[in-house]
Amino acid sequence: MLGLMQDRPLLISSLIEFAALYHGDVEVVSRTVEGPIHRYTYADAHQRSKQLAQVLISMGIESGDRVATLAWNGYRHLECYYGVSGMGAVLHTINPRLFPEQIAYIANHADDRIILTDLTFVPLLEAIADQLTNIEAIIILTDQAHMPETSLPNVHCYETLLDGQNGDFEWPSFDEKTASSLCYTSGTTGNPKGVLYSHRSTLLHSFSSTSQDVIGLCSRDTILPVVPMFHVNSWGIAYTAAMCGAKLVLPGMGMDGASLYELLDGEKVTVSAGVPTIWLMLLQYLSENDKKLPHMDRTVIGGSAAPVSMIETFENDYDVTVVHAWGMTEMSPLGTTGNMKPKMDNWSYEDRLAMKCKQGRAVYGVDMKITDDDGNELPRDGKAFGHLMVRGPWITTGYFKGEGGAMLDDGDWFDTGDVATLDPEGFMQITDRSKDVIKSGGEWISSIDLENIAVGHPGVAEAAVIGIAHPKWDERPLLIIVRGEDSTVEGAEILDFMKGKIASWWMPDDVTFVDEIPHTATGKIQKLRLREQFKDYTLPTA
Ligand code: ADP
């Protein structure tokens, strides 16, 4: 017997419609590419999103067509989020930090018909224009006064196009499983692959984010997503903020400490979200300028492991609760958040901190387990580590156009490529990427654990650990260090510092120093390049 409840589709347009109706006076504040701070309301955002939908329809865009953006976090990008997906087309948010050839590749692979771009990326588009095979028009996200001289063909001014429409538009209704947006993963190997979200997956992910045990976003909050709208939909925040009517502060290209502080303080931001490197810059600015964060309640840190020193500084020096989070493009992205359970209030400081350093517990909607190489489930004892497998309604079934082949096993489990432990409290801790784990004498050594401990040494700015071939043990760890400014620290001192913090057989066999460690477009260490760079390295123990 089926229930007798309405089957209303979960559509992205309903988010902005709701925000305009019930939180119509709530502000969306943006640092613009042109310079000034721009303010308007959810009601304005809704009206202009409808005008954009009219523009796209007038240009022949139909349901399912891909429309791309190359843009920072700003109000016009927000209008693209709602205007494009709302009318039934697919918003393809291109990550401008990818290499130009990769951008051309993904725009072609996605069959993007139109690109909406910030002024910043006009030169980038000019450089790859002759490689773009499907683009029919380029819309520059600015007004007539700021339109640049450009060699790009078929260029339009966003504000002029919007001015030509009256916004008298009803959002269409369609199947909630319709594709809504497309993000390509940066892909450490091979070409980037597309993850295609649906209206349904996006809304379910947003419902989850608003829950207290996840991000807990509500109408009393002011949220500043530092995480870019071109990287996994700014972790869903552009949608979640509208769902609950939270004031939204969009930092544009101002990711430096001073610019972020200006908005965090001036707009009385209560919640923020971003990757550790951004917070490192902010914390440095705060300490150098003797500033505090009196309005801020919590910050979500993910994308890479939040270092213990960062968690302690936020919580002890600035009274900002750290919510350590983990996820990935393929998961919309949220999988776990590290909100403490009530019983942990009585735990010792050290035990609580150890929990905060873990990536958090599964949010409702994400099933998680760890398995060995043969697919057998491993115990949730906080010690065994294995392949982290997930499934749920906002997790991908496979990449766009079938790239990479079938992605799920018989039970619908998706292999995240992460290696992790799960403890009896349900907290997950990433110990490695499966490609990076070091296999020594048949046992696994976590490169991430070693890196985290090494960066705790005051003379170390950054650390990376890779496995080097060893005649007896198969692989042994090599510790690669970027010294801090003015530091003269030597390898032996760092190893001495690590003693007692890890099992003795995990100790790196050697330490080497470099000026720079290579990173991906999303700020992750490029282990593949390091392995290439050190492929002929001989360990002293070999
Ligand atoms: P990319 O586009 O680089 O793949 P993703 O955001 O999809 O970017 O990257 C997801 C991966 O980032 C995860 O599989 C995991 O390895 C890593 N990651 C994300 N959050 C954390 C975290 N809190 N701690 C450690 N690693 C993390």
mmCIF file with all atom_site columns, C-alpha atoms in Angstrom, residues 243-355:
data_model
loop_
_atom_site.group_PDB
_atom_site.id
_atom_site.type_symbol
_atom_site.label_atom_id
_atom_site.label_alt_id
_atom_site.label_comp_id
_atom_site.label_asym_id
_atom_site.label_entity_id
_atom_site.label_seq_id
_atom_site.pdbx_PDB_ins_code
_atom_site.Cartn_x
_atom_site.Cartn_y
_atom_site.Cartn_z
_atom_site.occupancy
_atom_site.B_iso_or_equiv
_atom_site.pdbx_formal_charge
_atom_site.auth_seq_id
_atom_site.auth_comp_id
_atom_site.auth_asym_id
_atom_site.auth_atom_id
_atom_site.pdbx_PDB_model_num
ATOM 1   C CA . MET A 1 243 ? 16.577 27.249 2.457  1.00 0.00 ? 243 MET A CA 1
ATOM 2   C CA . CYS A 1 244 ? 16.805 28.772 5.920  1.00 0.00 ? 244 CYS A CA 1
ATOM 3   C CA . GLY A 1 245 ? 16.973 32.477 5.090  1.00 0.00 ? 245 GLY A CA 1
ATOM 4   C CA . ALA A 1 246 ? 20.444 33.006 6.535  1.00 0.00 ? 246 ALA A CA 1
ATOM 5   C CA . LYS A 1 247 ? 22.198 36.244 5.593  1.00 0.00 ? 247 LYS A CA 1
ATOM 6   C CA . LEU A 1 248 ? 24.771 35.379 2.953  1.00 0.00 ? 248 LEU A CA 1
ATOM 7   C CA . VAL A 1 249 ? 28.154 37.111 2.644  1.00 0.00 ? 249 VAL A CA 1
ATOM 8   C CA . LEU A 1 250 ? 30.084 36.372 -0.546 1.00 0.00 ? 250 LEU A CA 1
ATOM 9   C CA . PRO A 1 251 ? 33.796 37.283 -0.444 1.00 0.00 ? 251 PRO A CA 1
ATOM 10  C CA . GLY A 1 252 ? 34.529 37.505 -4.177 1.00 0.00 ? 252 GLY A CA 1
ATOM 11  C CA . MET A 1 253 ? 38.209 37.130 -4.875 1.00 0.00 ? 253 MET A CA 1
ATOM 12  C CA . GLY A 1 254 ? 39.250 38.550 -1.497 1.00 0.00 ? 254 GLY A CA 1
ATOM 13  C CA . MET A 1 255 ? 40.500 35.411 0.225  1.00 0.00 ? 255 MET A CA 1
ATOM 14  C CA . ASP A 1 256 ? 43.415 37.089 2.052  1.00 0.00 ? 256 ASP A CA 1
ATOM 15  C CA . GLY A 1 257 ? 43.293 37.578 5.821  1.00 0.00 ? 257 GLY A CA 1
ATOM 16  C CA . ALA A 1 258 ? 42.584 41.324 5.760  1.00 0.00 ? 258 ALA A CA 1
ATOM 17  C CA . SER A 1 259 ? 39.722 41.107 3.235  1.00 0.00 ? 259 SER A CA 1
ATOM 18  C CA . LEU A 1 260 ? 38.109 38.161 4.993  1.00 0.00 ? 260 LEU A CA 1
ATOM 19  C CA . TYR A 1 261 ? 38.424 39.819 8.391  1.00 0.00 ? 261 TYR A CA 1
ATOM 20  C CA . GLU A 1 262 ? 36.781 42.983 7.080  1.00 0.00 ? 262 GLU A CA 1
ATOM 21  C CA . LEU A 1 263 ? 33.671 41.011 6.060  1.00 0.00 ? 263 LEU A CA 1
ATOM 22  C CA . LEU A 1 264 ? 33.655 38.622 9.038  1.00 0.00 ? 264 LEU A CA 1
ATOM 23  C CA . ASP A 1 265 ? 33.717 41.557 11.425 1.00 0.00 ? 265 ASP A CA 1
ATOM 24  C CA . GLY A 1 266 ? 31.758 44.178 9.489  1.00 0.00 ? 266 GLY A CA 1
ATOM 25  C CA . GLU A 1 267 ? 28.897 41.868 8.514  1.00 0.00 ? 267 GLU A CA 1
ATOM 26  C CA . LYS A 1 268 ? 28.843 40.114 11.914 1.00 0.00 ? 268 LYS A CA 1
ATOM 27  C CA . VAL A 1 269 ? 29.346 36.689 10.362 1.00 0.00 ? 269 VAL A CA 1
ATOM 28  C CA . THR A 1 270 ? 28.381 33.817 12.694 1.00 0.00 ? 270 THR A CA 1
ATOM 29  C CA . VAL A 1 271 ? 29.395 30.817 10.549 1.00 0.00 ? 271 VAL A CA 1
ATOM 30  C CA . SER A 1 272 ? 32.028 30.316 7.902  1.00 0.00 ? 272 SER A CA 1
ATOM 31  C CA . ALA A 1 273 ? 33.374 27.406 5.890  1.00 0.00 ? 273 ALA A CA 1
ATOM 32  C CA . GLY A 1 274 ? 36.625 26.791 4.069  1.00 0.00 ? 274 GLY A CA 1
ATOM 33  C CA . VAL A 1 275 ? 39.812 24.773 3.634  1.00 0.00 ? 275 VAL A CA 1
ATOM 34  C CA . PRO A 1 276 ? 42.694 24.881 6.159  1.00 0.00 ? 276 PRO A CA 1
ATOM 35  C CA . THR A 1 277 ? 45.028 27.015 3.991  1.00 0.00 ? 277 THR A CA 1
ATOM 36  C CA . ILE A 1 278 ? 42.509 29.890 4.023  1.00 0.00 ? 278 ILE A CA 1
ATOM 37  C CA . TRP A 1 279 ? 42.161 29.724 7.800  1.00 0.00 ? 279 TRP A CA 1
ATOM 38  C CA . LEU A 1 280 ? 45.919 29.686 8.212  1.00 0.00 ? 280 LEU A CA 1
ATOM 39  C CA . MET A 1 281 ? 46.083 33.052 6.416  1.00 0.00 ? 281 MET A CA 1
ATOM 40  C CA . LEU A 1 282 ? 43.225 34.472 8.479  1.00 0.00 ? 282 LEU A CA 1
ATOM 41  C CA . LEU A 1 283 ? 44.684 33.308 11.807 1.00 0.00 ? 283 LEU A CA 1
ATOM 42  C CA . GLN A 1 284 ? 48.034 34.840 10.905 1.00 0.00 ? 284 GLN A CA 1
ATOM 43  C CA . TYR A 1 285 ? 46.336 38.150 10.082 1.00 0.00 ? 285 TYR A CA 1
ATOM 44  C CA . LEU A 1 286 ? 44.361 38.105 13.344 1.00 0.00 ? 286 LEU A CA 1
ATOM 45  C CA . SER A 1 287 ? 47.425 37.480 15.479 1.00 0.00 ? 287 SER A CA 1
ATOM 46  C CA . GLU A 1 288 ? 49.619 40.018 13.671 1.00 0.00 ? 288 GLU A CA 1
ATOM 47  C CA . ASN A 1 289 ? 46.950 42.726 13.943 1.00 0.00 ? 289 ASN A CA 1
ATOM 48  C CA . ASP A 1 290 ? 45.617 41.808 17.358 1.00 0.00 ? 290 ASP A CA 1
ATOM 49  C CA . LYS A 1 291 ? 42.067 41.265 16.092 1.00 0.00 ? 291 LYS A CA 1
ATOM 50  C CA . LYS A 1 292 ? 39.291 39.078 17.543 1.00 0.00 ? 292 LYS A CA 1
ATOM 51  C CA . LEU A 1 293 ? 36.190 37.418 16.094 1.00 0.00 ? 293 LEU A CA 1
ATOM 52  C CA . PRO A 1 294 ? 33.472 38.392 18.574 1.00 0.00 ? 294 PRO A CA 1
ATOM 53  C CA . HIS A 1 295 ? 30.515 37.560 16.307 1.00 0.00 ? 295 HIS A CA 1
ATOM 54  C CA . MET A 1 296 ? 31.686 34.222 15.031 1.00 0.00 ? 296 MET A CA 1
ATOM 55  C CA . ASP A 1 297 ? 30.192 31.110 16.585 1.00 0.00 ? 297 ASP A CA 1
ATOM 56  C CA . ARG A 1 298 ? 31.591 28.249 14.478 1.00 0.00 ? 298 ARG A CA 1
ATOM 57  C CA . THR A 1 299 ? 33.622 27.475 11.422 1.00 0.00 ? 299 THR A CA 1
ATOM 58  C CA . VAL A 1 300 ? 33.469 24.445 9.185  1.00 0.00 ? 300 VAL A CA 1
ATOM 59  C CA . ILE A 1 301 ? 36.897 23.190 8.114  1.00 0.00 ? 301 ILE A CA 1
ATOM 60  C CA . GLY A 1 302 ? 37.290 20.517 5.457  1.00 0.00 ? 302 GLY A CA 1
ATOM 61  C CA . GLY A 1 303 ? 38.859 19.622 2.128  1.00 0.00 ? 303 GLY A CA 1
ATOM 62  C CA . SER A 1 304 ? 42.049 18.611 3.929  1.00 0.00 ? 304 SER A CA 1
ATOM 63  C CA . ALA A 1 305 ? 42.635 17.650 7.538  1.00 0.00 ? 305 ALA A CA 1
ATOM 64  C CA . ALA A 1 306 ? 42.348 20.543 9.994  1.00 0.00 ? 306 ALA A CA 1
ATOM 65  C CA . PRO A 1 307 ? 45.665 20.642 11.889 1.00 0.00 ? 307 PRO A CA 1
ATOM 66  C CA . VAL A 1 308 ? 45.386 20.294 15.653 1.00 0.00 ? 308 VAL A CA 1
ATOM 67  C CA . SER A 1 309 ? 47.058 23.683 16.209 1.00 0.00 ? 309 SER A CA 1
ATOM 68  C CA . MET A 1 310 ? 44.360 25.356 14.059 1.00 0.00 ? 310 MET A CA 1
ATOM 69  C CA . ILE A 1 311 ? 41.539 23.726 16.024 1.00 0.00 ? 311 ILE A CA 1
ATOM 70  C CA . GLU A 1 312 ? 43.123 24.797 19.320 1.00 0.00 ? 312 GLU A CA 1
ATOM 71  C CA . THR A 1 313 ? 43.745 28.380 18.162 1.00 0.00 ? 313 THR A CA 1
ATOM 72  C CA . PHE A 1 314 ? 40.186 28.890 16.905 1.00 0.00 ? 314 PHE A CA 1
ATOM 73  C CA . GLU A 1 315 ? 38.609 27.395 20.011 1.00 0.00 ? 315 GLU A CA 1
ATOM 74  C CA . ASN A 1 316 ? 40.936 28.648 22.753 1.00 0.00 ? 316 ASN A CA 1
ATOM 75  C CA . ASP A 1 317 ? 42.072 32.037 21.428 1.00 0.00 ? 317 ASP A CA 1
ATOM 76  C CA . TYR A 1 318 ? 38.980 33.134 19.466 1.00 0.00 ? 318 TYR A CA 1
ATOM 77  C CA . ASP A 1 319 ? 36.121 31.173 21.060 1.00 0.00 ? 319 ASP A CA 1
ATOM 78  C CA . VAL A 1 320 ? 35.065 29.834 17.645 1.00 0.00 ? 320 VAL A CA 1
ATOM 79  C CA . THR A 1 321 ? 33.894 26.214 17.592 1.00 0.00 ? 321 THR A CA 1
ATOM 80  C CA . VAL A 1 322 ? 35.549 24.157 14.880 1.00 0.00 ? 322 VAL A CA 1
ATOM 81  C CA . VAL A 1 323 ? 33.321 21.736 12.994 1.00 0.00 ? 323 VAL A CA 1
ATOM 82  C CA . HIS A 1 324 ? 35.735 19.451 11.211 1.00 0.00 ? 324 HIS A CA 1
ATOM 83  C CA . ALA A 1 325 ? 34.033 18.086 8.095  1.00 0.00 ? 325 ALA A CA 1
ATOM 84  C CA . TRP A 1 326 ? 34.811 15.586 5.393  1.00 0.00 ? 326 TRP A CA 1
ATOM 85  C CA . GLY A 1 327 ? 33.317 14.972 1.998  1.00 0.00 ? 327 GLY A CA 1
ATOM 86  C CA . MET A 1 328 ? 34.082 15.007 -1.677 1.00 0.00 ? 328 MET A CA 1
ATOM 87  C CA . THR A 1 329 ? 32.780 16.302 -4.994 1.00 0.00 ? 329 THR A CA 1
ATOM 88  C CA . GLU A 1 330 ? 31.165 12.900 -5.594 1.00 0.00 ? 330 GLU A CA 1
ATOM 89  C CA . MET A 1 331 ? 29.182 13.344 -2.342 1.00 0.00 ? 331 MET A CA 1
ATOM 90  C CA . SER A 1 332 ? 27.700 16.848 -2.895 1.00 0.00 ? 332 SER A CA 1
ATOM 91  C CA . PRO A 1 333 ? 30.047 17.026 -0.711 1.00 0.00 ? 333 PRO A CA 1
ATOM 92  C CA . LEU A 1 334 ? 29.052 16.434 2.920  1.00 0.00 ? 334 LEU A CA 1
ATOM 93  C CA . GLY A 1 335 ? 29.712 13.018 4.460  1.00 0.00 ? 335 GLY A CA 1
ATOM 94  C CA . THR A 1 336 ? 30.749 13.636 8.057  1.00 0.00 ? 336 THR A CA 1
ATOM 95  C CA . THR A 1 337 ? 30.824 16.514 10.536 1.00 0.00 ? 337 THR A CA 1
ATOM 96  C CA . GLY A 1 338 ? 32.653 16.544 13.850 1.00 0.00 ? 338 GLY A CA 1
ATOM 97  C CA . ASN A 1 339 ? 30.049 17.867 16.273 1.00 0.00 ? 339 ASN A CA 1
ATOM 98  C CA . MET A 1 340 ? 30.716 16.523 19.756 1.00 0.00 ? 340 MET A CA 1
ATOM 99  C CA . LYS A 1 341 ? 28.202 14.280 21.523 1.00 0.00 ? 341 LYS A CA 1
ATOM 100 C CA . PRO A 1 342 ? 26.921 15.444 24.946 1.00 0.00 ? 342 PRO A CA 1
ATOM 101 C CA . LYS A 1 343 ? 28.812 12.762 26.869 1.00 0.00 ? 343 LYS A CA 1
ATOM 102 C CA . MET A 1 344 ? 32.050 14.166 25.444 1.00 0.00 ? 344 MET A CA 1
ATOM 103 C CA . ASP A 1 345 ? 31.526 17.336 27.521 1.00 0.00 ? 345 ASP A CA 1
ATOM 104 C CA . ASN A 1 346 ? 32.826 15.325 30.462 1.00 0.00 ? 346 ASN A CA 1
ATOM 105 C CA . TRP A 1 347 ? 35.879 14.055 28.650 1.00 0.00 ? 347 TRP A CA 1
ATOM 106 C CA . SER A 1 348 ? 39.365 15.394 29.270 1.00 0.00 ? 348 SER A CA 1
ATOM 107 C CA . TYR A 1 349 ? 40.614 18.229 27.080 1.00 0.00 ? 349 TYR A CA 1
ATOM 108 C CA . GLU A 1 350 ? 43.051 15.873 25.326 1.00 0.00 ? 350 GLU A CA 1
ATOM 109 C CA . ASP A 1 351 ? 40.367 13.277 24.564 1.00 0.00 ? 351 ASP A CA 1
ATOM 110 C CA . ARG A 1 352 ? 37.980 15.892 23.181 1.00 0.00 ? 352 ARG A CA 1
ATOM 111 C CA . LEU A 1 353 ? 40.726 17.403 21.077 1.00 0.00 ? 353 LEU A CA 1
ATOM 112 C CA . ALA A 1 354 ? 41.602 13.966 19.688 1.00 0.00 ? 354 ALA A CA 1
ATOM 113 C CA . MET A 1 355 ? 37.928 13.610 18.666 1.00 0.00 ? 355 MET A CA 1
#
